[in-house]
XYZ file of C-alpha atoms in Angstrom:
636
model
C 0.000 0.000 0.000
C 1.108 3.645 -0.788
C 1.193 5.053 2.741
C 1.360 3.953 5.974
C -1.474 1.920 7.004
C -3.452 3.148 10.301
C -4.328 1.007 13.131
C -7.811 1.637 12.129
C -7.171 -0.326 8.663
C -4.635 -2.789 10.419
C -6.858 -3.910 12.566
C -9.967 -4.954 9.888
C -7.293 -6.721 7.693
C -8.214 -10.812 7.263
C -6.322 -13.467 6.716
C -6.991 -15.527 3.645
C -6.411 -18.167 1.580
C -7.695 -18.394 -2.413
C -8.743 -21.559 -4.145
C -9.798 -20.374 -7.608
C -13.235 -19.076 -7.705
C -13.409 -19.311 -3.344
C -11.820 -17.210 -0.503
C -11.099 -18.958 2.761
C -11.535 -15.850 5.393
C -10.458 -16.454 8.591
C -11.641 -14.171 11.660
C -11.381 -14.254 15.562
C -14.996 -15.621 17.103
C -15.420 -14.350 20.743
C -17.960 -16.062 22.850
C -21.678 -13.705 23.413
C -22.221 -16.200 26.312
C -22.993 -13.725 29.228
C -21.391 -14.243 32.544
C -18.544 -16.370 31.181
C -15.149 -16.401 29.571
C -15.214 -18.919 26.625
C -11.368 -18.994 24.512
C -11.305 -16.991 21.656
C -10.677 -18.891 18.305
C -10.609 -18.698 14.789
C -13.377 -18.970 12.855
C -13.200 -20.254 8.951
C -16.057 -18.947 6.222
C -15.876 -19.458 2.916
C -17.066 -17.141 0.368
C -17.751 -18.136 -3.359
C -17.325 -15.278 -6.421
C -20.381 -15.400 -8.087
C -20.752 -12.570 -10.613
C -20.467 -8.767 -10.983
C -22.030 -6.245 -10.000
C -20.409 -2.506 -10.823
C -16.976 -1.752 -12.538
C -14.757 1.351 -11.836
C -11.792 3.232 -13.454
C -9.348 1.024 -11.115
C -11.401 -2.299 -10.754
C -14.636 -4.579 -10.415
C -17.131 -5.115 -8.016
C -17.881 -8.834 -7.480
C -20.788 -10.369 -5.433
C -19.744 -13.090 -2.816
C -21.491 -15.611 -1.428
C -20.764 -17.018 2.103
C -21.228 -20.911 1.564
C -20.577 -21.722 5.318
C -23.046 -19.798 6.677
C -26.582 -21.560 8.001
C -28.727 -20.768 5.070
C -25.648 -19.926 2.402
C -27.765 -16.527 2.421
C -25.249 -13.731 3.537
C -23.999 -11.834 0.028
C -21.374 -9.144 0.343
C -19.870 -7.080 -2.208
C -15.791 -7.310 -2.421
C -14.339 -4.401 -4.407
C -11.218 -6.064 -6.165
C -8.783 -3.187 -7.448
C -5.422 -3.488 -9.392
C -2.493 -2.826 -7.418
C -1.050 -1.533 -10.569
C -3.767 0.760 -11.563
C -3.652 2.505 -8.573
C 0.101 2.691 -8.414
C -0.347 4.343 -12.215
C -3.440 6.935 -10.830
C -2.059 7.851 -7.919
C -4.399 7.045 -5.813
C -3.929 6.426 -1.908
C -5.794 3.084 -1.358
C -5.336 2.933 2.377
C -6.997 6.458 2.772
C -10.565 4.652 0.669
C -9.989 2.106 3.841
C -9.615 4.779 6.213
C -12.463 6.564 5.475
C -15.094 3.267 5.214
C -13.326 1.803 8.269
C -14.169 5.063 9.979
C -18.012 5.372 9.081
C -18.529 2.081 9.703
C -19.212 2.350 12.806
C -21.830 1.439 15.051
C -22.910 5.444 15.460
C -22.641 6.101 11.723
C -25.476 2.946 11.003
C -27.639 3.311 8.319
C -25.666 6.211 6.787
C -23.011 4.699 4.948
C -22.610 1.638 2.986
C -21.273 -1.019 5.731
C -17.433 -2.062 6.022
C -16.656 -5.483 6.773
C -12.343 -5.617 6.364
C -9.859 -5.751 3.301
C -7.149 -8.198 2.186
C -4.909 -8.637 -0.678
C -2.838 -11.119 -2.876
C -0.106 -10.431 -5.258
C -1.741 -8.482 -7.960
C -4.968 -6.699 -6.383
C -6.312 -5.360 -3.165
C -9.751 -6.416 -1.706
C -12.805 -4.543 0.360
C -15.534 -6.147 1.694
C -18.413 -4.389 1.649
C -22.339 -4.576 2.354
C -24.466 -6.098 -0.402
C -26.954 -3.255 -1.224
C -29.302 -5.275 -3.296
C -31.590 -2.463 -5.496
C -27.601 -0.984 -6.801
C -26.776 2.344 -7.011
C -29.231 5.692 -7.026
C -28.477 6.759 -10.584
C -29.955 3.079 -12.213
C -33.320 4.592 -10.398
C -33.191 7.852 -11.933
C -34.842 7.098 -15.466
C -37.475 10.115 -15.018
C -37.878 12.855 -12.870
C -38.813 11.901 -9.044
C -41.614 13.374 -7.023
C -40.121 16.692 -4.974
C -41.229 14.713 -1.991
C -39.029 11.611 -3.427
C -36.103 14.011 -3.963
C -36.135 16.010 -0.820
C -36.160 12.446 1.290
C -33.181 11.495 -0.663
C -31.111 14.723 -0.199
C -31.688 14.649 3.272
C -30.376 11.359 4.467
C -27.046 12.350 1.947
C -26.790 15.526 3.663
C -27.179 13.899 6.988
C -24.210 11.435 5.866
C -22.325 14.724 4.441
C -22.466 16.778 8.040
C -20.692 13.255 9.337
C -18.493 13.169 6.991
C -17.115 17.326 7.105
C -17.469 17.349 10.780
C -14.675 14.331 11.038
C -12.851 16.291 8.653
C -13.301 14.087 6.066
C -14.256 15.355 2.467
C -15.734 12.620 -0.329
C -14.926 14.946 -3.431
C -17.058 12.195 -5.906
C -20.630 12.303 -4.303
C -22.890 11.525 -7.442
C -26.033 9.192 -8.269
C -23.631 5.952 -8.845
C -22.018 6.297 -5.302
C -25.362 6.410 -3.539
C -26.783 3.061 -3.005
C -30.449 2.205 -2.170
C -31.054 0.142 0.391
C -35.126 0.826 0.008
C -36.895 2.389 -3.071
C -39.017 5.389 -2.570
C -41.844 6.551 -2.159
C -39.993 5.770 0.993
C -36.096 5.875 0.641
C -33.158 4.900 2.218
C -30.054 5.513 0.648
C -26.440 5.166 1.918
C -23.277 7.052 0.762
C -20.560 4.702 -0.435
C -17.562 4.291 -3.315
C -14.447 6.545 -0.729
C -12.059 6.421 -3.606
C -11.287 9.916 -4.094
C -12.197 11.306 -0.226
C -9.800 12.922 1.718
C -9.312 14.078 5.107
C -8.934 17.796 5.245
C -5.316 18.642 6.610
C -4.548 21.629 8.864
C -4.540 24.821 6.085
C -8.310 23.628 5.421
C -8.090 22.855 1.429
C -7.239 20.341 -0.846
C -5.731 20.367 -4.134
C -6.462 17.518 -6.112
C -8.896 18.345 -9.303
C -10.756 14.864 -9.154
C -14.178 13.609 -9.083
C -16.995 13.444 -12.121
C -16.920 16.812 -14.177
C -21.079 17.168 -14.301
C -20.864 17.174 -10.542
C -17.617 18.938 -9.608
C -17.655 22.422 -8.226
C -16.898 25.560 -10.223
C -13.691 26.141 -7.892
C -11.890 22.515 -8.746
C -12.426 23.570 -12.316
C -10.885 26.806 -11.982
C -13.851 28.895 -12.645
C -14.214 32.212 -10.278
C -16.111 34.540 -9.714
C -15.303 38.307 -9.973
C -12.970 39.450 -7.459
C -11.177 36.290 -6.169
C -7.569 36.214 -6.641
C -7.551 33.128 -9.029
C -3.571 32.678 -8.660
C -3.767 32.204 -5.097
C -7.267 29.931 -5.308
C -5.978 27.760 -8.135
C -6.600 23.754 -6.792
C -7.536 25.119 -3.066
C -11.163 24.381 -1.744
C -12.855 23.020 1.016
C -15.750 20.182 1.927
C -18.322 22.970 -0.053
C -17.100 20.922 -2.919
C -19.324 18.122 -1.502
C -22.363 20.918 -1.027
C -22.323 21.919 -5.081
C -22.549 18.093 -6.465
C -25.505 17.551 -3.618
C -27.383 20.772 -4.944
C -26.492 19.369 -8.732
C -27.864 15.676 -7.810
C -30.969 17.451 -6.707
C -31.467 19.347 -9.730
C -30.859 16.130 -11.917
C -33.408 14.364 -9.377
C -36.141 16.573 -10.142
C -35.531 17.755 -13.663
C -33.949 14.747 -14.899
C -30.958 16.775 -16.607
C -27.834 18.843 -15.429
C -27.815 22.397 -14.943
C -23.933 22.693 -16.879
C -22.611 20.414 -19.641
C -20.647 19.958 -21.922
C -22.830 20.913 -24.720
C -22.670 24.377 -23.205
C -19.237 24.853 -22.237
C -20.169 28.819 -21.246
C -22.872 28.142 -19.529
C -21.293 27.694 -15.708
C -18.839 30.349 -15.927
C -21.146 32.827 -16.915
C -23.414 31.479 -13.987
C -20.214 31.660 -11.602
C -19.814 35.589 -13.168
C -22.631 36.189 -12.280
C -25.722 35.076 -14.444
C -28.832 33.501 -13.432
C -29.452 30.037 -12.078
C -29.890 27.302 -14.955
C -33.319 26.706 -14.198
C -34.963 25.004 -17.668
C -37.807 25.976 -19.362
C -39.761 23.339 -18.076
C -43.322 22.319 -16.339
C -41.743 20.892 -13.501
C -40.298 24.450 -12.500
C -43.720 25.423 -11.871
C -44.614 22.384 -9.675
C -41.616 22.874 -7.388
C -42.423 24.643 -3.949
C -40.305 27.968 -3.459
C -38.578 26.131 -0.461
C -36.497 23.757 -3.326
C -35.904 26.030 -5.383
C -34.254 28.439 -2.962
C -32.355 25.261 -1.773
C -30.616 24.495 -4.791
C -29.686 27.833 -5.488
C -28.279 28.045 -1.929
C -26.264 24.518 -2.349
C -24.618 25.700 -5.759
C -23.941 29.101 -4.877
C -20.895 30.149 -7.223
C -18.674 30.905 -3.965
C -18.175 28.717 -1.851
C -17.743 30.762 1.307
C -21.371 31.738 0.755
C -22.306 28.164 -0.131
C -24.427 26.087 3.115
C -22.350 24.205 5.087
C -23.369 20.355 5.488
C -25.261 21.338 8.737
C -27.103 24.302 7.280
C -28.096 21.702 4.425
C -29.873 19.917 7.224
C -31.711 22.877 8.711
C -32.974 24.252 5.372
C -36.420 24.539 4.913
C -36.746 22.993 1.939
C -35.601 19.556 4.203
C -37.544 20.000 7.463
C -40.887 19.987 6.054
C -42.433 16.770 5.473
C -44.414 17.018 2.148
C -45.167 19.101 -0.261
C -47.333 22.279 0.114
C -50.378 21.795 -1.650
C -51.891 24.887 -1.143
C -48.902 27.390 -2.460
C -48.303 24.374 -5.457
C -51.752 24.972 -6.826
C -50.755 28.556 -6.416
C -47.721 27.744 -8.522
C -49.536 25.771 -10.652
C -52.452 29.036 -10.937
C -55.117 26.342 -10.248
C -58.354 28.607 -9.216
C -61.771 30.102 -9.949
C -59.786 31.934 -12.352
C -58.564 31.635 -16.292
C -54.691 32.904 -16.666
C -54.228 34.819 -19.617
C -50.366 33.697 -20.237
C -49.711 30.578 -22.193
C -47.266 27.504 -20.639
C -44.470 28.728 -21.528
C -45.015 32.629 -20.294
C -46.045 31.028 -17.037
C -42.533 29.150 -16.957
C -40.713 31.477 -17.957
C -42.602 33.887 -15.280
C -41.620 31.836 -12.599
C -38.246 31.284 -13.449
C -37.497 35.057 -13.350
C -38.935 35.258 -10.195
C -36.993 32.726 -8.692
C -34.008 34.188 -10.983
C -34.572 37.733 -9.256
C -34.433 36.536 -5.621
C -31.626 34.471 -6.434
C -29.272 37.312 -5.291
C -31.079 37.465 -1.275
C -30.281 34.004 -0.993
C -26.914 33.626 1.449
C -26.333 31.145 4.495
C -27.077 33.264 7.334
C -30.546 34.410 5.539
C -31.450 31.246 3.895
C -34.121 30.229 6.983
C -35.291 28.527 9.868
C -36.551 25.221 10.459
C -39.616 24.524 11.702
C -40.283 23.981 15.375
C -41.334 20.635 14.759
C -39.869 18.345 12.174
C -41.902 15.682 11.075
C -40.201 12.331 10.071
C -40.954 10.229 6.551
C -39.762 6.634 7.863
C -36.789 5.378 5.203
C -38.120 2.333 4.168
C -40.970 1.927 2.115
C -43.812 -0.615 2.826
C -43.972 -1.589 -0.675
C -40.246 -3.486 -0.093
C -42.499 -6.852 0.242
C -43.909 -7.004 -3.065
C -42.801 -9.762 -5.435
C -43.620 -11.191 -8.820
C -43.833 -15.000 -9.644
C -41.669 -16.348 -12.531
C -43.706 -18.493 -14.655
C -42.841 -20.970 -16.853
C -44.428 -21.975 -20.498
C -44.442 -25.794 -18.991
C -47.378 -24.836 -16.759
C -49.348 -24.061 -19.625
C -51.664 -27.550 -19.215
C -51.891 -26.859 -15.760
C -53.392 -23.703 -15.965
C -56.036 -24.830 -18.490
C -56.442 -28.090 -15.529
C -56.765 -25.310 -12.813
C -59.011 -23.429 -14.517
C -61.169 -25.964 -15.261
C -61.401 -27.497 -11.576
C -62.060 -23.855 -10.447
C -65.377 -23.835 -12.530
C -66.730 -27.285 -11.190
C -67.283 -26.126 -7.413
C -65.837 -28.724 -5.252
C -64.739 -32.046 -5.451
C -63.862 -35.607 -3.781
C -60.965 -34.564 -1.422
C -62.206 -30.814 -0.227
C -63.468 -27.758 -0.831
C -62.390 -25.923 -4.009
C -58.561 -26.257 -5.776
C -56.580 -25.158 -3.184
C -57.786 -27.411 -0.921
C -54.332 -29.540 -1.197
C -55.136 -32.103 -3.974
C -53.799 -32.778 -7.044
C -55.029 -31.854 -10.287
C -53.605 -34.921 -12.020
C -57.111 -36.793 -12.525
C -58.307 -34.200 -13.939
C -55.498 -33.984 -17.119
C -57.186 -36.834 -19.044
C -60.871 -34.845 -19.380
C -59.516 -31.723 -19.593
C -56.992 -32.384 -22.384
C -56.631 -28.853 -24.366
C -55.752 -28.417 -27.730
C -52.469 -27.122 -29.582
C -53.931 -23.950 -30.268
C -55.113 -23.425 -26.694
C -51.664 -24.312 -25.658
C -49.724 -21.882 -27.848
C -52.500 -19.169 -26.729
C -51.751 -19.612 -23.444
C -47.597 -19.570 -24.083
C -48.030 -16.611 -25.610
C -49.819 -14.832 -22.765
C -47.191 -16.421 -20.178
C -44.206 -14.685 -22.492
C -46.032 -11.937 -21.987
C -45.776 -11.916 -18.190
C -42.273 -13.078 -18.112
C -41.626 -10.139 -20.629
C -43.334 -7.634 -17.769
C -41.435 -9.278 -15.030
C -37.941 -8.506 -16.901
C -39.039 -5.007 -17.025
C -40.031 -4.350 -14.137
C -37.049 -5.618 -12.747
C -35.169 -3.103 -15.022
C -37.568 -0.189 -13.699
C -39.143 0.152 -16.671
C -42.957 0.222 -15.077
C -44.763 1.877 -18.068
C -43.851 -0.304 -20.494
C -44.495 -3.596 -17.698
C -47.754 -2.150 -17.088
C -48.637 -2.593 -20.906
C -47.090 -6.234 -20.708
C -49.506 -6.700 -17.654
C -52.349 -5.568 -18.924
C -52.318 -7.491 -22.218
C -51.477 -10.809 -20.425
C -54.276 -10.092 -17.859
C -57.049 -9.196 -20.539
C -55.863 -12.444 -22.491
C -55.843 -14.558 -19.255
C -58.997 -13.328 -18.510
C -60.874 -14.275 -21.554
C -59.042 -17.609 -22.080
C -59.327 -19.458 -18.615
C -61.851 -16.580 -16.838
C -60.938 -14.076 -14.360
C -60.628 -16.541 -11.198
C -57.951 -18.183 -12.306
C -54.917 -18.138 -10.452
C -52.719 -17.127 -13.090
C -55.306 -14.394 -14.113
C -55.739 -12.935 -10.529
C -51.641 -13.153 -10.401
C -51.079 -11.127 -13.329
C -53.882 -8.569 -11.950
C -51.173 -7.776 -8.747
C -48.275 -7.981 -11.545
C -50.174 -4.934 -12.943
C -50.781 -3.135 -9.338
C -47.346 -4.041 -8.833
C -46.161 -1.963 -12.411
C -48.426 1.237 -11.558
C -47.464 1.378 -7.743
C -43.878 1.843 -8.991
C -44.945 4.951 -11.089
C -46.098 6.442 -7.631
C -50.051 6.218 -9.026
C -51.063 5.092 -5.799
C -54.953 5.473 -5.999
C -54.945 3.521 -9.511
C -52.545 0.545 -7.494
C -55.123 0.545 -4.642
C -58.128 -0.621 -7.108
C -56.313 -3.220 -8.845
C -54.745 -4.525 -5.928
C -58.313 -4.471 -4.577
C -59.847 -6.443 -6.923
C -56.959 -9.060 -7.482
C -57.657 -8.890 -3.404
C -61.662 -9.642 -3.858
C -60.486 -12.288 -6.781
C -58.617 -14.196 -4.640
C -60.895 -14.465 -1.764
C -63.646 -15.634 -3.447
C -61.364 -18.155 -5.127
C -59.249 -19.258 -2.479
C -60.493 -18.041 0.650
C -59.644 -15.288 3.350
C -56.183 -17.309 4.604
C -54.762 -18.064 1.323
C -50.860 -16.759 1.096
C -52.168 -14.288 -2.096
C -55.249 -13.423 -0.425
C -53.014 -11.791 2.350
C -50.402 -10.489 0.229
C -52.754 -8.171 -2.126
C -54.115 -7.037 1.271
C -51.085 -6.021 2.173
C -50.791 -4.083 -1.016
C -53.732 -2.644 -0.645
C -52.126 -1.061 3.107
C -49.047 -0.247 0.873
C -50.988 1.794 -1.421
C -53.008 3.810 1.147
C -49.378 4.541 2.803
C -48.907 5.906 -0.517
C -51.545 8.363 -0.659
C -51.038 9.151 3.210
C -54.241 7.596 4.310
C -52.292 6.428 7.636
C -54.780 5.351 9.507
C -56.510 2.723 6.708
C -53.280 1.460 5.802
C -52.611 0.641 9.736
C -56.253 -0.918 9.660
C -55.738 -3.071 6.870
C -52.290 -4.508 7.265
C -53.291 -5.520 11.111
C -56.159 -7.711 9.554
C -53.341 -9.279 7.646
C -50.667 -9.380 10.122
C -53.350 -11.390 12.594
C -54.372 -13.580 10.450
C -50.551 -14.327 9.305
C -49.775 -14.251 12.906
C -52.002 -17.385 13.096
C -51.484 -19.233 9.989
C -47.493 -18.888 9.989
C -46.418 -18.057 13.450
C -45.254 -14.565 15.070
C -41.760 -15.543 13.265
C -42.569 -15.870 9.894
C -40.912 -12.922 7.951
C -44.476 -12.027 6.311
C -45.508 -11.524 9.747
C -42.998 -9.404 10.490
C -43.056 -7.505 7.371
C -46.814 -6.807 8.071
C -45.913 -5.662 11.865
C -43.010 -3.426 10.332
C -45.955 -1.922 8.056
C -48.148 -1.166 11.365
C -45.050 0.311 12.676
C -44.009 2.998 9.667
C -48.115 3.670 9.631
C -48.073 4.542 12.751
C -45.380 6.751 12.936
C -46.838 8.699 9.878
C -49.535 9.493 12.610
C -46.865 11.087 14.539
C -47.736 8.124 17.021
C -44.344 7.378 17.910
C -44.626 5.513 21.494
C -46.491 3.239 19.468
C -44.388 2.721 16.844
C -41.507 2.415 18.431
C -43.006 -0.688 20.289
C -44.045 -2.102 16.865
C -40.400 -1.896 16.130
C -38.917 -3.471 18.624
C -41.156 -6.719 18.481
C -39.684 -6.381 14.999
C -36.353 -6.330 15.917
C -36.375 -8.815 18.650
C -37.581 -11.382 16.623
C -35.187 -10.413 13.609
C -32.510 -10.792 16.132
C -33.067 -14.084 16.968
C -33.813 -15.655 13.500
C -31.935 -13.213 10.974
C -29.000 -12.434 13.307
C -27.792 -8.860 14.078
C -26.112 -8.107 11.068
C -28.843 -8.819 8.707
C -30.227 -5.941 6.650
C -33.569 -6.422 8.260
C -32.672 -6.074 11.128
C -30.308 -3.249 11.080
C -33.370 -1.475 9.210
C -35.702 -1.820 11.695
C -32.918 -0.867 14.538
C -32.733 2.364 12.253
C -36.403 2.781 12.754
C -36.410 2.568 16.672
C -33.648 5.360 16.775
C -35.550 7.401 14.799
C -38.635 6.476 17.067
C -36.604 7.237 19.884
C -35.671 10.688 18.407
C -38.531 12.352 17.710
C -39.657 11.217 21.186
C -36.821 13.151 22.387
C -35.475 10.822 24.223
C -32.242 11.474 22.940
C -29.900 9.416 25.254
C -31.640 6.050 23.949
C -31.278 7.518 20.605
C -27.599 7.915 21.479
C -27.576 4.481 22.936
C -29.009 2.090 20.107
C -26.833 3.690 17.435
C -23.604 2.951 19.473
């Protein structure tokens, strides 16, 4: 390594051995057994290399699979990077392992993406990282989020940022591919990782270095500034504020889906830096935006950075305290009255945009404003992380037809209905179906498999089409009971959930609900799991108290049927939790929570993803209970 290690990195080095395609890790297992010493000894995993998952300028990112663990379950992501190529770049690996080591820690949980310990062989160096299954932030960014979506996300960065500055640490790459989502919005949860280019800040307060993505890097590390500052003394020196401008540019790309400086305009930023007005485009979404968020991301990129926020005034913006959007002033925006406006679209744009262009100039640190008195918190995780699609297969074709055609003869010889438990095998000699039928049917199935491959790729518009043509076909071929017909039915909830069209999600998920109780009954796995959709999608359109009513019908009856362990159950119970904390009924919640946790504990383990969510979810509990000290406790 380039510099000298620090015990910090020393100490979360492991010991290994490779075998091709495996990694022999070994680690030092201390006993939990209270009240009594037990010898420390080593402990051997093995972890297989599986397949990647992100690539860098300097390396890969491969996903490892722990095959000596109970279930073969736990996944981490080990960044491998060429010794070589960072000799060549320059570039200080053991500082990247400071600065993860570091924020790793207990107090920093749920922040940053988790640190598990490094090695190396003869060609390449190794970090072990958390497995953050949904990827990075910018594979989510296809269209332009909700403001509520994009102010949830800039806080927890921001939060991660005033960490970060106040250890006098700087990141100097923060962008949409080194955020990682641990839960999809409407409720997020993202965590800052990738500590390639950070840097602690040394003792003169600047750093040097122009590196980091040129769409997100500050005007100062390019050498742009403004009127008045001595540009042969600034040249290559700035501060953390570097951080503050790529935040306040991720926002803008958040909502408006585009950069405010590229390289198609190659004037554009240092006539903004000399002075000109903010970028804001010519766009519809200006007018949606509350005044709040647009004021913040002219604050964030201010073209100085000694007037730019600091990481802590990020935090007690406005724009981030409140909890949702202003309806009332964004019909005002918007001009939605009694009243006709005169001005076209574009005038009333362009209208707005000058306005927020003319108080542009007002807009400094000290006089940028005050929080609220009471901050209100939107959990992180969002209660649609339980929904799932079914793979199908073409080979079930005859079984469908068989299904469908034991739906429509009532009951039979060994129970009541289908899914009763018996077979369907005497029934494939009367119920032969023909070729045609067959290919019908195929087609219909590619169909779904087609939607389930976009969906997966967050393509929901074009899944929802997908959807919808299998379900009409399904429908009309084996009738609208069917279980494959009812199944495609929350495939399409599923598609239009995901483009935030809540009230539309809660009537299909309602009637694939309504479908499957008829068909199966009230205890049937699907019956419960549309139910729970149906909470999700109330959740969505902040009808609190429903969604807390409907998901404790299904946690009870899943409670029964599968046992107060099952992770449905406790899915459902984490769902009753985040509703009830949306009613600002925190005492409540936070005793949701814990059951959660508790039980998480014991099956999942500590370090399960799970389970560190739903510890995250106590502490914030905890907080805005202000009872601070157990807040301060349970993130130690």
């Amino acid at each position: 390594m380039q510099s000298t290690t620090t015990d910090l990195v020393t100490d979360t080095k492991f010991r290994v051995e490779f075998y091709s395609d495996l990694v022999h890790r070994f680690t030092i297992q201390s006993s939990s057994t209270p009240g009594q010493y037990v010898r420390r000894q080593e402990r051997l995993d093995v972890w297989k290399k599986e397949k990647p998952v992100g690539s860098g300028s300097y390396g890969s990112v491969w996903l490892h699979r722990c095959l000596t663990s109970e279930d073969q379950g736990e996944l981490q992501a080990v960044k491998m990077v060429n010794k070589t190529q960072l000799s060549s770049g320059g570039i200080d690996f053991c500082k990247e392992l400071e600065a993860i080591a570091k924020f790793s820690q207990k107090k920093y949980l749920g922040l940053f993406v988790e640190y598990f310990g490094w090695y190396e062989n003869e060609e390449s160096m190794f970090i072990a990282m958390e497995y953050v299954q949904h990827g990075d932030l910018g594979s989510h960014l296809t269209v332009p989020l909700p403001e509520n979506d994009a102010r949830e996300i800039v806080f927890q960065i921001g939060e991660g940022l005033e960490h970060l500055h106040r250890n006098g640490f700087v990141h100097r790459d923060l962008k949409p591919e080194n955020v990682f989502v641990v839960a999809k919005g409407p409720q997020w949860w993202v965590k800052i990782g990738d500590f390639g280019f950070s840097k602690r800040i040394k003792e003169d307060s600047s750093l040097r270095s122009m590196v980091g993505t040129r769409l997100f890097l500050a005007p100062e590390v390019q050498m742009i500034h403004p009127p008045g500052i001595d540009e042969t003394s600034a040249i290559f020196h700035y501060t953390e504020k570097v951080d503050i401008w790529s935040l306040g540019v991720m926002a803008f790309y958040i909502l408006f889906h585009e950069f405010p400086f590229t390289s198609n305009t190659p004037y554009a930023l240092p006539k903004y830096v000399r002075g000109g007005p903010f970028p804001f485009p010519i766009s519809p979404l200006v007018q949606m935006l509350s005044e709040e968020c647009c004021r913040f991301m002219m604050a964030a990129m201010a073209p100085e950075a000694s007037t730019r926020l600091s990481a802590r005034g990020v935090l007690e913006s406005n724009w981030l305290k409140q909890r949702a959007f202003d309806c009332v002033s964004g019909m005002g925006n918007l001009q939605i009255s009694g009243e006709t406006s005169s001005s076209t679209p574009r005038q009333a744009i362009q209208s707005r945009t000058a306005q927020l262009r003319e108080s542009q100039s007002t807009i400094t640190p000290s006089n940028y404003g005050k929080p609220p008195a009471t901050p209100i918190y939107q959990p992180s995780n969002r209660m649609a992380s339980t929904l799932q699609t079914t793979a199908v297969s073409p080979d079930s074709v005859n079984t469908i037809l068989v299904q469908s055609n034991a739906l429509s003869k009532g009951s039979h010889e060994e129970g009541e209905g289908p899914l009763a438990g018996q077979s369907y095998a005497k029934y494939s000699m009367s119920n032969r179906v023909s070729g045609e039928q067959q290919m019908n049917l195929g087609m219909l199935l590619s169909l779904r498999s087609a939607g389930h491959a976009l969906l997966r790729q967050n393509k929901y518009a074009e899944a929802e089409v997908k959807y919808q043509v299998a379900f009409d076909g399904f429908k009309e071929a084996i009738g609208r009971q069917n279980e494959e017909t009812l199944s495609c039915l929350n495939d399409l909830g599923n598609a239009i959930y995901y483009q935030n069209r809540f009230g539309a999600a809660e009537r299909i998920w309602r009637q694939a609900y309504e479908g499957f109780n008829e068909a199966f009954g009230s205890q049937h796995p699907k019956t419960l799991s549309c139910l729970q959709h149906v909470g999700t999608a109330l959740y969505g359109q902040a009808k609190y108290i429903e969604a807390e009513s409907t998901c404790r019908v299904v946690y009870w009856e899943r409670k029964r049927t599968l046992g107060p362990l099952h992770k449905d159950t406790l899915s459902t119970l984490q769902d009753i939790g985040d509703a009830l904390f949306c009613q600002n009924k925190y005492t409540e919640a936070e005793a949701e929570y814990r059951q959660v946790y508790k039980a998480r504990q014991r099956t999942l383990g500590e370090r399960h993803q799970d389970t560190r969510l739903v510890l995250y979810k106590i502490g914030k509990a905890l907080e805005y209970q202000k009872k601070y000290a157990q807040y301060q406790a349970s993130i130690r």
